[in-house]
Structures are given as C-alpha cells and as structure tokens.
GROMACS .gro file of C-alpha atoms in nm:
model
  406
    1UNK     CA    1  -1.985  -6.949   5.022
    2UNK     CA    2  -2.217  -6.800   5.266
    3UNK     CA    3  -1.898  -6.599   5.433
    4UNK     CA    4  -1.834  -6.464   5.088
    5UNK     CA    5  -2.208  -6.338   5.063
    6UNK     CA    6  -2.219  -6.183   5.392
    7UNK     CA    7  -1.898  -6.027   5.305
    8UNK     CA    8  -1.994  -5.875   4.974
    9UNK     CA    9  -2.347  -5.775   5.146
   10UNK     CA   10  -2.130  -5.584   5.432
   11UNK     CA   11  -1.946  -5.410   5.165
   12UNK     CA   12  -2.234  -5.298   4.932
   13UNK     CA   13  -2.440  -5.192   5.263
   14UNK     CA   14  -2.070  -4.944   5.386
   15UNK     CA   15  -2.043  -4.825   5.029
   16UNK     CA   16  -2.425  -4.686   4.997
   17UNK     CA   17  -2.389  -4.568   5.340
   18UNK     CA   18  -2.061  -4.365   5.236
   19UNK     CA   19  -2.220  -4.216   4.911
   20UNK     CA   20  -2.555  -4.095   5.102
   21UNK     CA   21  -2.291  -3.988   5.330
   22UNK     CA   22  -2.079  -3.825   5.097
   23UNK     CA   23  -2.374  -3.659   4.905
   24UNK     CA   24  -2.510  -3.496   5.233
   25UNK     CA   25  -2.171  -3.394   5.289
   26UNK     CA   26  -2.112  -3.209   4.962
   27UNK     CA   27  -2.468  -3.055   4.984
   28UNK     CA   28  -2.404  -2.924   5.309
   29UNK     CA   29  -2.024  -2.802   5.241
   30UNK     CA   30  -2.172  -2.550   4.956
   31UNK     CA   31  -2.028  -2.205   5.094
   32UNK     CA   32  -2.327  -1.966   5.192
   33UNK     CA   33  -2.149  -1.677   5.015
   34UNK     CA   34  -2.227  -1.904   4.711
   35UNK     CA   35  -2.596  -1.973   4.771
   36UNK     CA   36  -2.650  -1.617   4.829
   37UNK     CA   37  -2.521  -1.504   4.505
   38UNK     CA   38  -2.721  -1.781   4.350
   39UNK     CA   39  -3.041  -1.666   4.530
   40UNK     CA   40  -2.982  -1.297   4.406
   41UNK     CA   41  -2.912  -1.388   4.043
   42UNK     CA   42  -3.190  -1.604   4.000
   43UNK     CA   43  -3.492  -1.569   4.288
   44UNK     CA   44  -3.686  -1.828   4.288
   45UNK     CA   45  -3.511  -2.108   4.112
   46UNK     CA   46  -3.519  -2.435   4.280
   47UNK     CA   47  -3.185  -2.599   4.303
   48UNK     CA   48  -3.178  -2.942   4.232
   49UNK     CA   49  -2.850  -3.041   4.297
   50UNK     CA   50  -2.518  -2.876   4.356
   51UNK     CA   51  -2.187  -2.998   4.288
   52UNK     CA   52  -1.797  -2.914   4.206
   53UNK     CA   53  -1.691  -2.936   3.859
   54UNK     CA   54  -1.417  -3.027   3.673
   55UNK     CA   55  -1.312  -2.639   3.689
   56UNK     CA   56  -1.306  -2.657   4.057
   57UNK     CA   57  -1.649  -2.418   4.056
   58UNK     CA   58  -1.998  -2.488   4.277
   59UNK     CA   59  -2.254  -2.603   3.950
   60UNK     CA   60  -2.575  -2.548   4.056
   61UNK     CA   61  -2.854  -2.781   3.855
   62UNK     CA   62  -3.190  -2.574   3.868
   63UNK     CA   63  -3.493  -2.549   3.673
   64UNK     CA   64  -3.594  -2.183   3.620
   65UNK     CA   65  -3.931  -2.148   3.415
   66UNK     CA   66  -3.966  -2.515   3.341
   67UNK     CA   67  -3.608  -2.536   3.198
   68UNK     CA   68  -3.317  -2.726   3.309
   69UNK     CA   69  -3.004  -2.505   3.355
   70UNK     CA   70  -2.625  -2.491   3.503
   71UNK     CA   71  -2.484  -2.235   3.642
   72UNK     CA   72  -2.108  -2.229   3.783
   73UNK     CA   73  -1.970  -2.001   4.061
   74UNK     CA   74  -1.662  -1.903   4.204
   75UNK     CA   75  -1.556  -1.992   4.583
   76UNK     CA   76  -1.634  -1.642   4.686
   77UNK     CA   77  -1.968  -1.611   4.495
   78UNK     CA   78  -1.854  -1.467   4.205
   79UNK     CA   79  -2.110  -1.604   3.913
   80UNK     CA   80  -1.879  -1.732   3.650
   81UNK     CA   81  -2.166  -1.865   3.392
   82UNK     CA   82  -2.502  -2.003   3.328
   83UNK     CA   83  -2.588  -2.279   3.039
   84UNK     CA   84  -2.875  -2.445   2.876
   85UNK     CA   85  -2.890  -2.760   2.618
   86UNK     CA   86  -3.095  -2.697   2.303
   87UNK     CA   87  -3.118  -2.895   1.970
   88UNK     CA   88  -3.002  -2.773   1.613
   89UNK     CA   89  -3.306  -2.635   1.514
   90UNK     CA   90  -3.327  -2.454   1.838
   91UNK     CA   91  -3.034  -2.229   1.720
   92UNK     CA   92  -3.071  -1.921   1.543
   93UNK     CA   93  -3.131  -1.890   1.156
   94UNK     CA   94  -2.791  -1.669   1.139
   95UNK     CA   95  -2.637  -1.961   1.321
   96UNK     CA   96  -2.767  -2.250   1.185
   97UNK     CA   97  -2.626  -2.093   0.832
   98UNK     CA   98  -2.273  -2.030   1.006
   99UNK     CA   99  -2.190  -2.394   1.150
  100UNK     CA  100  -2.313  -2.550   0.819
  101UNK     CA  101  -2.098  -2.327   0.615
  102UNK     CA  102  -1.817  -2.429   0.854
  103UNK     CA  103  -1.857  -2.762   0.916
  104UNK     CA  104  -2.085  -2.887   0.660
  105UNK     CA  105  -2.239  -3.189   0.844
  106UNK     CA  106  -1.999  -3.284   1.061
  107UNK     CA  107  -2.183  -3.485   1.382
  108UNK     CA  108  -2.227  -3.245   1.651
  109UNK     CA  109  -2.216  -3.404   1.983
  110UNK     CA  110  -2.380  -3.095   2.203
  111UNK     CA  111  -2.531  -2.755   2.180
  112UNK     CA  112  -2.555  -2.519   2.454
  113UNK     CA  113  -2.674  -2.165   2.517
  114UNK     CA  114  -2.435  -2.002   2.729
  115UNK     CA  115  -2.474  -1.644   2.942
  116UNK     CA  116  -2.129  -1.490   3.025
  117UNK     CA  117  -2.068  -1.183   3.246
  118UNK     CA  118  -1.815  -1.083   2.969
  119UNK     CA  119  -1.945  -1.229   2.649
  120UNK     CA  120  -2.302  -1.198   2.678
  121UNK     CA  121  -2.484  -1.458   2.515
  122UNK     CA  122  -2.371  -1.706   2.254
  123UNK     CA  123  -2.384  -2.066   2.182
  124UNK     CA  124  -2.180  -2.301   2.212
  125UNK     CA  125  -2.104  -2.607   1.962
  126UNK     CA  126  -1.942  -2.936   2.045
  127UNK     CA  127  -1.835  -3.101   1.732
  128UNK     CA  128  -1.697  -3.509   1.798
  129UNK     CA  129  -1.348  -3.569   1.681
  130UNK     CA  130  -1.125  -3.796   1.719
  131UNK     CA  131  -0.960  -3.789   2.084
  132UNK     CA  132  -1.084  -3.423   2.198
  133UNK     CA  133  -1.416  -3.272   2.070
  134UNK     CA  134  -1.366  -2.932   1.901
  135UNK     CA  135  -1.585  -2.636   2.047
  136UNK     CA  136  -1.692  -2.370   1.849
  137UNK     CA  137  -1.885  -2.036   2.005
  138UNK     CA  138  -2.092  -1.843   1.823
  139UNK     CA  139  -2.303  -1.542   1.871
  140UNK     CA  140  -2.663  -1.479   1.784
  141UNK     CA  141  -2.563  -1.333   1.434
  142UNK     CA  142  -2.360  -1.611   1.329
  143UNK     CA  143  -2.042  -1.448   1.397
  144UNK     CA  144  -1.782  -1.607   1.573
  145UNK     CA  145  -1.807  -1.494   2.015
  146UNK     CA  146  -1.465  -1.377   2.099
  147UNK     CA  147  -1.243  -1.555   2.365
  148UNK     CA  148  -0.896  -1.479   2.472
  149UNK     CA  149  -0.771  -1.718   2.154
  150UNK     CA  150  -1.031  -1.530   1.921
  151UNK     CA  151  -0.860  -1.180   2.037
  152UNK     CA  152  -0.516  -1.242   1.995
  153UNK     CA  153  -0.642  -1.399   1.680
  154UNK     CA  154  -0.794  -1.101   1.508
  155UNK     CA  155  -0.624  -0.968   1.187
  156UNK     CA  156  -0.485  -0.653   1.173
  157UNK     CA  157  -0.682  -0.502   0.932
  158UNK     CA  158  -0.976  -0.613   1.118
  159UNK     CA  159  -1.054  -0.334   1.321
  160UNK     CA  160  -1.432  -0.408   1.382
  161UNK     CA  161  -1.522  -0.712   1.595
  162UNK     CA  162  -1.609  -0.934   1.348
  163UNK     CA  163  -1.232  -1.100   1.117
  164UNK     CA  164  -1.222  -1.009   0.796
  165UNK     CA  165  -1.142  -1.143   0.482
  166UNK     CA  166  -0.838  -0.972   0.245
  167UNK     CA  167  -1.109  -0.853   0.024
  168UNK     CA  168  -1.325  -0.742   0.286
  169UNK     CA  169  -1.098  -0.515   0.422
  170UNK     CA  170  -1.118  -0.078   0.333
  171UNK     CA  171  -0.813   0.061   0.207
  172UNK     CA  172  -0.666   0.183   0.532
  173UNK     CA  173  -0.660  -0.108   0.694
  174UNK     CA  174  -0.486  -0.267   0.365
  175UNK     CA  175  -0.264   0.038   0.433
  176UNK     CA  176  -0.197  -0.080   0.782
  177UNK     CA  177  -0.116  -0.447   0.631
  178UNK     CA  178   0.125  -0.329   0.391
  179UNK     CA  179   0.249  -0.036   0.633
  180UNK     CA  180   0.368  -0.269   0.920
  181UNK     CA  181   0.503  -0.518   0.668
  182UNK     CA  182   0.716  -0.272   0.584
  183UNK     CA  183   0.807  -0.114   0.860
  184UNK     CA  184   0.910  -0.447   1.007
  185UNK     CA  185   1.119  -0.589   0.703
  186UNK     CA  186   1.321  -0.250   0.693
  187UNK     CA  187   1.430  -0.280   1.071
  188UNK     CA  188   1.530  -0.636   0.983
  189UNK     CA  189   1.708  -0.595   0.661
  190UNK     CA  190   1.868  -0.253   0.694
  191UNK     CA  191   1.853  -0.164   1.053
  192UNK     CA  192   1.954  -0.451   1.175
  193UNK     CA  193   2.108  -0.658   0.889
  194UNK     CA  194   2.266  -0.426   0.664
  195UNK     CA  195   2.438  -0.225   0.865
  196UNK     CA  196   2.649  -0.491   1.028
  197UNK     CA  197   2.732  -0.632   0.770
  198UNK     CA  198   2.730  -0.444   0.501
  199UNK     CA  199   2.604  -0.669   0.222
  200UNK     CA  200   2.377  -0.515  -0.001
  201UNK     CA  201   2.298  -0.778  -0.218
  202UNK     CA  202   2.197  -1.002   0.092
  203UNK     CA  203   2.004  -0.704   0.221
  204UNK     CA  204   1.793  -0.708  -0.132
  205UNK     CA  205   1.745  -1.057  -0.129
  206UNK     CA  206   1.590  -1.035   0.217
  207UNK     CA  207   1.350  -0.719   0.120
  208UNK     CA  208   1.271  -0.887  -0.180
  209UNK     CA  209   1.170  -1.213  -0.077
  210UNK     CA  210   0.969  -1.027   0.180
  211UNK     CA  211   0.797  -0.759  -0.055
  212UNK     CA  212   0.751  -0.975  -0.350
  213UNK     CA  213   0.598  -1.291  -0.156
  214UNK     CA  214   0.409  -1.081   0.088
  215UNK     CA  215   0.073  -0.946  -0.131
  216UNK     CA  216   0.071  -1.326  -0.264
  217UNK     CA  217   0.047  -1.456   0.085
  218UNK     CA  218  -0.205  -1.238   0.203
  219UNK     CA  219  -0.435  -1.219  -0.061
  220UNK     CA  220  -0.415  -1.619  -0.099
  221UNK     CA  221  -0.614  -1.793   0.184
  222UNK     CA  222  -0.493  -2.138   0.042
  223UNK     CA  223  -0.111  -2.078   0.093
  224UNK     CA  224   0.031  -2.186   0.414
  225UNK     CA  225   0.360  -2.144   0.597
  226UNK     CA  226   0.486  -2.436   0.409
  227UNK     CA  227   0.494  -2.256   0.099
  228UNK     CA  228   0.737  -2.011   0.169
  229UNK     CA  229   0.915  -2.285   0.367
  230UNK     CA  230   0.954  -2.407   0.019
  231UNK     CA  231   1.080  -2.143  -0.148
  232UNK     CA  232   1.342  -2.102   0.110
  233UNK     CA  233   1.447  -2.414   0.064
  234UNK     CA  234   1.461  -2.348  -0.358
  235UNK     CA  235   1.684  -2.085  -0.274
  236UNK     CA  236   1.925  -2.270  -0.075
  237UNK     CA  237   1.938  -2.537  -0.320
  238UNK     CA  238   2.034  -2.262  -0.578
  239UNK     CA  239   2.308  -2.117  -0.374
  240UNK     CA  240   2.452  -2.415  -0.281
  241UNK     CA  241   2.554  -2.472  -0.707
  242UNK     CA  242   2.746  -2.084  -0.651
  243UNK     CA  243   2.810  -2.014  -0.290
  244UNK     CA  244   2.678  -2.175   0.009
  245UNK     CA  245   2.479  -2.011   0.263
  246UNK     CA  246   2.689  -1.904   0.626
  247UNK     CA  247   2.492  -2.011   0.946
  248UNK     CA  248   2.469  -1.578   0.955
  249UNK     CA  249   2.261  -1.530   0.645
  250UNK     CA  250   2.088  -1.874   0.654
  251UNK     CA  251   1.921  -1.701   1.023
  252UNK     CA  252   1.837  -1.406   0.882
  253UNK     CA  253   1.681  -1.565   0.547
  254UNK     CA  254   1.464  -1.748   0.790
  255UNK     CA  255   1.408  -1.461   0.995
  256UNK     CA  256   1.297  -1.321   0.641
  257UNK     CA  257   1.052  -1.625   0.596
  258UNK     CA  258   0.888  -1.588   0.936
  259UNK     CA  259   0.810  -1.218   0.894
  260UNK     CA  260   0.625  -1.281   0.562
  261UNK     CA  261   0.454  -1.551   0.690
  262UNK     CA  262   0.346  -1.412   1.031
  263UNK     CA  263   0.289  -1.060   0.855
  264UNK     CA  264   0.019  -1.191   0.562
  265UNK     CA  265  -0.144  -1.480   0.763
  266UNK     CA  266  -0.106  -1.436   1.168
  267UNK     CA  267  -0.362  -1.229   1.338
  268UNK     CA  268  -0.295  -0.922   1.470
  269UNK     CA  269  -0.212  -0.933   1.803
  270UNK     CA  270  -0.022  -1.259   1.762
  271UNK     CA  271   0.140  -1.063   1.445
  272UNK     CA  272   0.272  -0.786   1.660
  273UNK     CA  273   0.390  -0.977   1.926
  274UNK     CA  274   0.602  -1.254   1.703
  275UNK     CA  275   0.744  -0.955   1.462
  276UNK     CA  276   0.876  -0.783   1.760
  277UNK     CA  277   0.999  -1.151   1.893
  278UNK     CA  278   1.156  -1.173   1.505
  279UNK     CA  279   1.357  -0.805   1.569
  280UNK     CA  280   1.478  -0.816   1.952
  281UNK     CA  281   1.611  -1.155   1.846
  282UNK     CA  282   1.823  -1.054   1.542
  283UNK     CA  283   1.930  -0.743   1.728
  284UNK     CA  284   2.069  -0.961   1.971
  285UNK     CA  285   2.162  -1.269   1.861
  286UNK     CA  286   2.358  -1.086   1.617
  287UNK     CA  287   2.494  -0.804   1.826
  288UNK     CA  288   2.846  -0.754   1.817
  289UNK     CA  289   2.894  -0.576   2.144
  290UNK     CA  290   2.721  -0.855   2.321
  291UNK     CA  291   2.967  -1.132   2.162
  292UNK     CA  292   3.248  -0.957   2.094
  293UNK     CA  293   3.362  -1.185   2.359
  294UNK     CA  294   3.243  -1.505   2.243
  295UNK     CA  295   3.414  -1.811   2.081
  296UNK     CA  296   3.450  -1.783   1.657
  297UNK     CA  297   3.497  -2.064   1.421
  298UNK     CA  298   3.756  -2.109   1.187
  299UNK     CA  299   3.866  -2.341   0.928
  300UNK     CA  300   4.280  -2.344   0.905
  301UNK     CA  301   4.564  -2.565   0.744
  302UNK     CA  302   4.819  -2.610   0.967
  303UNK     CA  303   5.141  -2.726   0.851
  304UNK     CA  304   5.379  -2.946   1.098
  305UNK     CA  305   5.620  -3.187   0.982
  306UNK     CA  306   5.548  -3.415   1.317
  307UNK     CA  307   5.361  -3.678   1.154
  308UNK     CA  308   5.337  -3.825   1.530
  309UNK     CA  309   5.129  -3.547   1.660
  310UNK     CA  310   4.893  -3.499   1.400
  311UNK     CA  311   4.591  -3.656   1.574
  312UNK     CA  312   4.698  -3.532   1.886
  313UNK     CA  313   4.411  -3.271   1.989
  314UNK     CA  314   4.635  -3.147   2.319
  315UNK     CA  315   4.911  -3.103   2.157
  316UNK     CA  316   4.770  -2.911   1.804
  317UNK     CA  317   4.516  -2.686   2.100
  318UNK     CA  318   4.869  -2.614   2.232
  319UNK     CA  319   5.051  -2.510   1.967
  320UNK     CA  320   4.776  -2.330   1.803
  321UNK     CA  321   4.708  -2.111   2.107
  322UNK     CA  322   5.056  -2.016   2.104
  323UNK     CA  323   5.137  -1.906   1.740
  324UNK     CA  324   4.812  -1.748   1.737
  325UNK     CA  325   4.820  -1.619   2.053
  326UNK     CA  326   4.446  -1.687   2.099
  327UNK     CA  327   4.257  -1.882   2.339
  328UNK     CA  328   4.133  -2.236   2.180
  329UNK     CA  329   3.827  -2.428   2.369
  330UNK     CA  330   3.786  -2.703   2.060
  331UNK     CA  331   3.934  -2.827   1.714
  332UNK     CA  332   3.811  -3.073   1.468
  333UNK     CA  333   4.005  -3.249   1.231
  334UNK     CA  334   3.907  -3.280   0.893
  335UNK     CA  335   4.190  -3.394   0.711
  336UNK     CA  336   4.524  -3.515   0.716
  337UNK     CA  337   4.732  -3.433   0.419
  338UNK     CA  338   5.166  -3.446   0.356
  339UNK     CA  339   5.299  -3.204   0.634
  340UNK     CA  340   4.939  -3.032   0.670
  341UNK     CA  341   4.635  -3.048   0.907
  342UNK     CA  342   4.282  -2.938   0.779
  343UNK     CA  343   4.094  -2.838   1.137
  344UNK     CA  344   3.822  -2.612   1.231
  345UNK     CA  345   3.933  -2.412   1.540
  346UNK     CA  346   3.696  -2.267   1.778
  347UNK     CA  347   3.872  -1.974   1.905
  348UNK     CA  348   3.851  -1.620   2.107
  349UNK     CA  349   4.095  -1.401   2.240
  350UNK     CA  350   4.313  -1.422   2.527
  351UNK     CA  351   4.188  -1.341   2.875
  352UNK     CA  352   4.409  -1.039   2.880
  353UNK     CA  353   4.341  -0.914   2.523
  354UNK     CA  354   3.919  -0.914   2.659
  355UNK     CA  355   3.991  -0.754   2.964
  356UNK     CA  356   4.240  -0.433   2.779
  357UNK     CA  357   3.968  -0.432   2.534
  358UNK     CA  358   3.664  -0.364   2.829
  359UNK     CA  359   3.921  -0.121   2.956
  360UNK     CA  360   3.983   0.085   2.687
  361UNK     CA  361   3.592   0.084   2.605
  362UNK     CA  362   3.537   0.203   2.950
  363UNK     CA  363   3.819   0.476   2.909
  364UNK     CA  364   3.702   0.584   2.565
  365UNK     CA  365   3.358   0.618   2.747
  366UNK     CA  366   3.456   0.817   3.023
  367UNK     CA  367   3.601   1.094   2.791
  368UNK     CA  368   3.325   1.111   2.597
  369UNK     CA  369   3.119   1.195   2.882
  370UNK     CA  370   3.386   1.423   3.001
  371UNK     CA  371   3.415   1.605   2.687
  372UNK     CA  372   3.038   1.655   2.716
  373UNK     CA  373   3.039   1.785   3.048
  374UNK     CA  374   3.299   2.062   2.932
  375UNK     CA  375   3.042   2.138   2.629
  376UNK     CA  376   2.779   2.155   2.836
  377UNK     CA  377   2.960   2.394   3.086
  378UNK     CA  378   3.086   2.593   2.831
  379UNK     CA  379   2.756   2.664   2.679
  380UNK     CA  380   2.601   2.733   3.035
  381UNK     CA  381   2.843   3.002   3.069
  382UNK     CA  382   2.805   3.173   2.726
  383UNK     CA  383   2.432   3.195   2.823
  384UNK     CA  384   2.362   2.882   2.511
  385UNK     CA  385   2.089   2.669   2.512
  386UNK     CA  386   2.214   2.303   2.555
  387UNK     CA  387   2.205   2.102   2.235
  388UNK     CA  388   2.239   1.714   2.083
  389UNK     CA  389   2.432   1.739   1.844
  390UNK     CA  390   2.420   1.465   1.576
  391UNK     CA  391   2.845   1.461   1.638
  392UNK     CA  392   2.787   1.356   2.027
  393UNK     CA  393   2.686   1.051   1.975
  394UNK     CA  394   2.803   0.759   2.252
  395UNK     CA  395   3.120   0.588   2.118
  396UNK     CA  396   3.122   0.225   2.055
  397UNK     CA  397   3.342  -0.022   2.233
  398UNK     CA  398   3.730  -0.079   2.099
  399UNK     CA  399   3.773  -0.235   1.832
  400UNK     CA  400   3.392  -0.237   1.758
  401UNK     CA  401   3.211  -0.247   1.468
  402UNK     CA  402   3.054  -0.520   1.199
  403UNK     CA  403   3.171  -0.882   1.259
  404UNK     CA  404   3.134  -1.141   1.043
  405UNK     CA  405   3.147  -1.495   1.256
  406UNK     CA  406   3.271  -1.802   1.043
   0.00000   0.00000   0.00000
C-alpha cells in the first residue's frame, strides 16, 4: 500500500514537472517575428498568455484598456484577427433586431466582437445546436458580414452588398434574372438539345417547363428544389400512360429541372458556376463526335430454331456479331419464346469500320483545309481581302450528325 502511494506521488510530482515544463517551453518557442508584430499592432498591451490554437495560429491573451482580448497570428507575423466576448445587450440596436428576427430566441451560446484585416468589424454569434453550433456574423448595421460562403452566395440581382429579396430588387437586375434564365435554357434546349435531335416537341416541353415554372420559383421564397422535383416526377408518371421517357430525354428533363431551380433560388456566383456545369455537361455527355465510338443498346428478336443454344450467351454474342457484322461486348435475355430470343444487345461497330471512319474524317478534313488554302491564295493574288465565308465552315466527321442512342 505504501509502494502504491509513493508510486502515484512519483507520478503526480513528473507530471507537474512536465506541464511547468511544457508551459515554459511553449512560452519561450513563440517566434519573435510574431511578438514583434504583436508589439506594433497593439503597444502596450500586456500579454498574458500565448498559445497555438486549434487553427495552428500563435493566440495571444492580453488585456488592452482593462479588456480581455484574443488575437491570432500567422507563423510569419502576419495578424490574422483580434476578438472580444460581450453579452446580448452589448450588441448593437441594428443587431440585436437582426438575430431576433432570425432566430427568434434560440439560446445563444457566445458573442464575440471580431476585427478582421478584410472584414472590418462585425460580430460574431454562436447559436447551440445539436452536434455543431451554428455561427452567424453580422455587421454593425444588422446586415449579414460577408465570408467566402456569403459571396458565392449573393443573388444575382443583388448587386449591392447587402442580398436582396425578389421584391427588393430594381427592374434591371429583375432583367438580369430573367435575361440569364433565358439565355441559359435556350443553349440547353435549342443549342444543344434541339439540334441533335431534332424534336421539337421535346425542345418545348423543356423551354416550357423552364419559362413557365421559373417566375413562380423566384418570386416564391417558400418553394424549394423539391417542388419542381415533383413536378418532374408528375410528368413522368404522365408519359409513362403514352410513351415512356428514353434515358436521353429523361437527362435533359432533369437538366431542365436543375436550371430552374439553380436559376430562381441559387445565388449568383454559385448560379453561374452550376448553369455553366448544367451546359458543358449536356454538350458533352451528349456529343456525338465524342461517342460516335461508343457502345449502343438495342433491344432485338432473334429467331433460331436451336432450342439448345438459346441460353447460351457465347454462342448468341457469336452469331450476332456475325450477321450483324458489329462488335457485341454484352446481351441480356429477356425472353424466350417458339423459335425466338427477346435480348438487349450492347453493340458498336467493328474495329475496322471505327478506324475507316477516323480516316475518312481525317481525309475529308484535310481537303477542306486544302480547298481553303487555294481560296485564300487565289484571293491574295487578285489583290481580295480574305473573307469567312458562312459556306467554309469545318466539316463534320463521316457519317456524322444527330444520334439517337437506345
């Protein structure tokens, strides 16, 4: 028993020695670069403690004017921030009025009074929540202080600052709602869509559900993504009793969906960014020069009066590659009916037939820039000005043109 005392004595005694040990240590290891650029910015403040946050900066605890403050600085001195903790009724009128309009009287677990090198001054709000507390910066009018989420989160039509409201906004900047709604739902549906495939009713259902849903979503603050979620889905439900939707058109319907949504409701920067995401991935997904190549689907009845080889993937691959003279990575059978095979075949053309196909593209290519290097000769020596002419436009590749994928 007495061992065991001693013991636990000995260890109690080594630990305080390590943590006075390990406090003069950390005192001592505080760069000079960083105490100088805390003696600049605030002469005369006695430190009371410094130490590394969870940030990784040097947090100076110092009492400037009879107040307690932190400040946090970079490795090489750079000042990163300086904060105080104050009490509700410490907080502006302006925001006093703004955090009860937002939050009501949700429990707030701190207040602090932050100085930034890039946002000034503004205060900063810790409501408790479950898990994570949620905090909320504000600036001395009430407004909220813009961080890298609050700019890429700033409606379009806000051009000042301070987000506004639908019914806030002038009439140009309405203009510039509607405008790039517009702009971006006829690259989709006609640039893109329509002239690929050629369907016009498709194309009008695509404007439409765009134009006609759009002024509801962004005049409505209640409505949500979900909403038009759901009206997609009413839509699909109604085509399936006539004609069901191809994997094609169901894409670009939701394609359709995201651009109203992120159009009426996203901010502005995010807006921009995720319309443009929206375009460059119908363009391509969709392209037919870039999958020309690729493997189609196809749903076939093939007719063989082998009844032994009718589940017999190999040997149906086989034979279908050969009457069809195509290349088959996969089938699926469906069905099995008298002398008949129901499969889906996913197909593509023969090596050879890709490879004359790239060839002739690259021929067709080369004598259209040939024939243009004659023009342009030929108007160099009759003294012309060169010209593009709407007929010398860049062929397409062989065989090129809309596809339709099953």
């Amino acid at each position: 028993m007495n061992r065991s005392a001693m013991s636990m004595r000995r260890f109690c005694l080594l630990a305080f020695t390590f943590a006075i040990w390990a406090v003069s240590l950390r005192a001592g290891a505080v760069p000079a670069v960083v105490e100088k650029a805390f003696s600049e910015k605030y002469p005369g403040a006695t430190v009371e403690d410094w130490e590394v946050d969870v940030n990784g900066y040097w947090e100076a605890d110092f009492e400037l004017r009879g107040i307690d403050h932190r400040a946090d600085f970079m490795e090489d001195g750079t000042w990163v921030e300086t904060e105080r903790n104050i009490n509700f009724n410490e907080l502006p009128d302006e925001v006093q009025r703004a955090v009860k309009l937002d939050f009501g009287n949700d429990e707030i677990s701190e207040i602090e009074v932050v100085d930034h090198p890039r946002k000034g001054l503004f205060y900063d709000v810790e409501f408790k929540r479950p898990g994570k507390n949620l905090d909320i910066e504000y600036k001395e009018d009430g407004t909220r202080a813009e961080s890298l989420i609050d700019e890429l989160n700033e409606p379009v039509g806000s051009i000042a600052a301070v987000s506004k409201r639908p019914e806030e906004m002038g009439k140009i900047e309405l203009a510039i709602e509607f405008g790039f709604n517009t702009l971006t739902i006829f690259l989709y549906a006609w640039v893109i869509y329509y002239r690929r495939h050629h369907d016009h009713k498709m194309m009008f259902l695509l404007l439409g559900f765009n134009l006609f849903l759009f002024p509801i979503f962004l005049l409505s603050s209640s409505l949500t993504a979900g909403f038009g979620f759901t009206i997609f889905a009413l839509l699909a439900l109604v085509r399936m009793r006539s004609d069901t939707f191809s994997k094609t058109e169901i894409a670009y319907l939701l394609g359709a969906v995201a651009l109203t949504f992120i159009n009426a409701i996203l901010p502005a920067r995010v807006e921009y960014i995720s319309s443009v995401i929206v375009l460059v991935t119908a363009y391509l997904g969709d392209h037919p020069r870039i999958w020309r190549d690729a493997y189609h689907t196809v749903a076939i009845r093939y007719r063989t009066k082998d009844v032994g080889t009718m589940l017999n993937q190999e040997h149906l691959r086989a034979r279908i590659s050969e009457d069809f003279k195509v290349e088959v990575n996969d089938i699926d059978i469906e069905r099995i009916d008298k002398n008949e095979v129901r499969l889906v075949v996913l197909y593509r053309d023969l090596p050879d037939v890709r490879k004359a196909r790239r060839e002739e593209a690259k021929k067709r290519l080369r004598r259209f820039r040939r024939r243009r290097q004659m023009a342009e000769e030929e108007q160099a020596k009759n003294g012309e000005p060169a010209s593009n002419s709407s007929d010398a436009t860049e062929p397409g590749p062989a065989g090129g043109g809309s596809t339709t994928q099953g």
